[in-house]
Amino acid sequence: MYTTELQKTAKVASTEDPDKLAAFEARVAADEFIEPKDWMPEAYRRTLTRQISQHAHSEIVGMLPEGNWITRAPSLRRKAILLAKVQDEAGHGLYLYSAAETLGTSREEMIEALHSGKAKYSTIFNYPTLTWADIGAIGWLVDGAAIMNQVPLQRTSYGPYARAMVRVCKEESFHQRQGYEIMMAMAAGTADQKRMAQDALNRWWWPSLMMFGPPDENSPNTAQSMRWRIKRETNDELRQKFVDITVPQAGALGLTVPDPALGWNEARGHYDFGEIDWEEFYSVVRGEGPVARERMQARREAWEQGAWVREAAAAHAEKHSRKQEAA
Amino acid sequence: MSSDWPLWEVFIRAKGGLSHRHVGSVHAPDSEIALRHARDTYTRRMEGVSLWVVRSADIVASDPSDDAAMFDPAADKVYRHPTFYTIPDDVKHI
């Protein structure tokens, strides 16, 4: 899965040692990796902490729309696959929390920020999964968009984040293929199944395009993040790439992308596509997504209901270490 | 009880961006000397840009006699690999 950088203002004004700052900028410009113990500007640390923790939160919340379908998957094969995928998302969340922790923010603080609603996560997970075809559409489109975003992040300038992305990308490729396979089965199925596949594409297409974040002219952090090599490609570049490879995939399924303005532009060598409803995007960012409240409620409940397990484990470890001391 | 200094495991980051990898171990009375020994023993030919030393006693390892129980369950989950899914050749970039 994936995150969007959602913070609108990044203060770059700095009172930091200009020599250190210059050395840092030079290292990054030379494509060197920055590691946890290296000196880094505070704004770099803040931006990364925010981005990586948002990315982690997205993986964790991303389990909810799909977990919702595990018991209802249409066969044992599909159930095992979906379970494996959701399990991967949990793992991705953990890799990313660990990477964020190397920047000096504790796991507890990050989880608290998510549960209190202070931290953001990808807007895509605030849409409901209404039919089995949605699970196909999520794998194909949402994970497809995530891969598009995460591939360049394997070369992001912060070492622990880049290494987490290498693992994530490797694991992610099955996610997209299993989704496309579901879409193939539905699109080649009964008239009802094909209708469900088309309906899922209709509902997930635009939210998937929004996953790349606001347009470049409205993304004040992009320039700084590109300069620091946190980001390697802009939101609009990645969105265009995604449209270019996904439209023919929809064609192969015999499905129609729900955008009357969509068309191949010979001169540009890219697909033109219609205007994205940014009002909807910002309202979902503000927490007004169709199922935003349910998502956070489910997270908080899982956390609270799991408290006894954490407490029991801590009590056991404590008892065990006392025994060892006594021995 | 051996009077040897404690054993330390040595990890080297070969270059920026790569993770630290285990290369071997050294004996040393404390962490600072362990780091110096590790540097002298394992990085005489520009093997790396960063060193970690960890007391060997602090490493918790799986028991090889449990390896079937630990790792075999992954063997029949081929659906975790992208090649499990058949996608037509004319569908690209997936």
PDB file of C-alpha atoms in Angstrom, chain A residues 33 35-36 77 80-81 84 87 140 163 173-174 176-178 180-181 184 245 249 252, chain B residues 13 15-19 79-88 90-94:
ATOM      1  CA  PHE A  33      22.140   7.593   1.504  1.00  0.00           C
ATOM      2  CA  GLU A  35      21.653   6.875   7.815  1.00  0.00           C
ATOM      3  CA  PRO A  36      20.143   7.244  11.315  1.00  0.00           C
ATOM      4  CA  ARG A  77      -7.912 -20.542  -2.588  1.00  0.00           C
ATOM      5  CA  ALA A  80      -5.719 -18.154   1.616  1.00  0.00           C
ATOM      6  CA  ILE A  81      -4.509 -15.554  -0.890  1.00  0.00           C
ATOM      7  CA  ALA A  84      -1.598 -13.781   2.887  1.00  0.00           C
ATOM      8  CA  GLN A  87      -0.719 -10.434   6.515  1.00  0.00           C
ATOM      9  CA  TRP A 140      -5.157  -4.161  -9.350  1.00  0.00           C
ATOM     10  CA  ARG A 163      15.549  -0.605   2.480  1.00  0.00           C
ATOM     11  CA  SER A 173       3.987  -7.649  -6.812  1.00  0.00           C
ATOM     12  CA  PHE A 174       1.786 -10.614  -5.940  1.00  0.00           C
ATOM     13  CA  GLN A 176      -1.405  -6.573  -7.831  1.00  0.00           C
ATOM     14  CA  ARG A 177      -1.457  -9.790  -9.818  1.00  0.00           C
ATOM     15  CA  GLN A 178      -3.943 -11.538  -7.541  1.00  0.00           C
ATOM     16  CA  TYR A 180      -5.986  -8.501 -11.628  1.00  0.00           C
ATOM     17  CA  GLU A 181      -6.686 -12.225 -11.641  1.00  0.00           C
ATOM     18  CA  MET A 184     -10.155 -11.341 -15.066  1.00  0.00           C
ATOM     19  CA  ILE A 245      -0.106   1.546 -18.027  1.00  0.00           C
ATOM     20  CA  GLN A 249      -5.026  -3.285 -18.684  1.00  0.00           C
ATOM     21  CA  ALA A 252      -7.718  -6.260 -21.814  1.00  0.00           C
TER      22      ALA A 252
ATOM     23  CA  ARG B  13      27.666  -1.669   6.304  1.00  0.00           C
ATOM     24  CA  LYS B  15      28.374   1.243   1.650  1.00  0.00           C
ATOM     25  CA  GLY B  16      25.703   3.830   2.232  1.00  0.00           C
ATOM     26  CA  GLY B  17      22.218   2.539   1.581  1.00  0.00           C
ATOM     27  CA  LEU B  18      23.022  -1.120   2.273  1.00  0.00           C
ATOM     28  CA  SER B  19      22.115  -2.777   5.544  1.00  0.00           C
ATOM     29  CA  TYR B  79       0.384 -18.006  -3.701  1.00  0.00           C
ATOM     30  CA  ARG B  80       2.626 -15.529  -1.903  1.00  0.00           C
ATOM     31  CA  HIS B  81       4.700 -15.333  -5.083  1.00  0.00           C
ATOM     32  CA  PRO B  82       3.705 -13.292  -8.123  1.00  0.00           C
ATOM     33  CA  THR B  83       4.417 -16.164 -10.537  1.00  0.00           C
ATOM     34  CA  PHE B  84       1.506 -18.109  -9.013  1.00  0.00           C
ATOM     35  CA  TYR B  85      -0.909 -15.910 -11.009  1.00  0.00           C
ATOM     36  CA  THR B  86      -1.350 -16.416 -14.734  1.00  0.00           C
ATOM     37  CA  ILE B  87      -1.739 -13.096 -16.519  1.00  0.00           C
ATOM     38  CA  PRO B  88      -2.078 -13.087 -20.334  1.00  0.00           C
ATOM     39  CA  ASP B  90      -0.591  -9.096 -23.846  1.00  0.00           C
ATOM     40  CA  VAL B  91      -1.328  -7.491 -20.464  1.00  0.00           C
ATOM     41  CA  LYS B  92       1.770  -5.426 -19.724  1.00  0.00           C
ATOM     42  CA  HIS B  93       3.417  -3.898 -16.658  1.00  0.00           C
ATOM     43  CA  ILE B  94       1.812  -6.132 -14.072  1.00  0.00           C
TER      44      ILE B  94
END
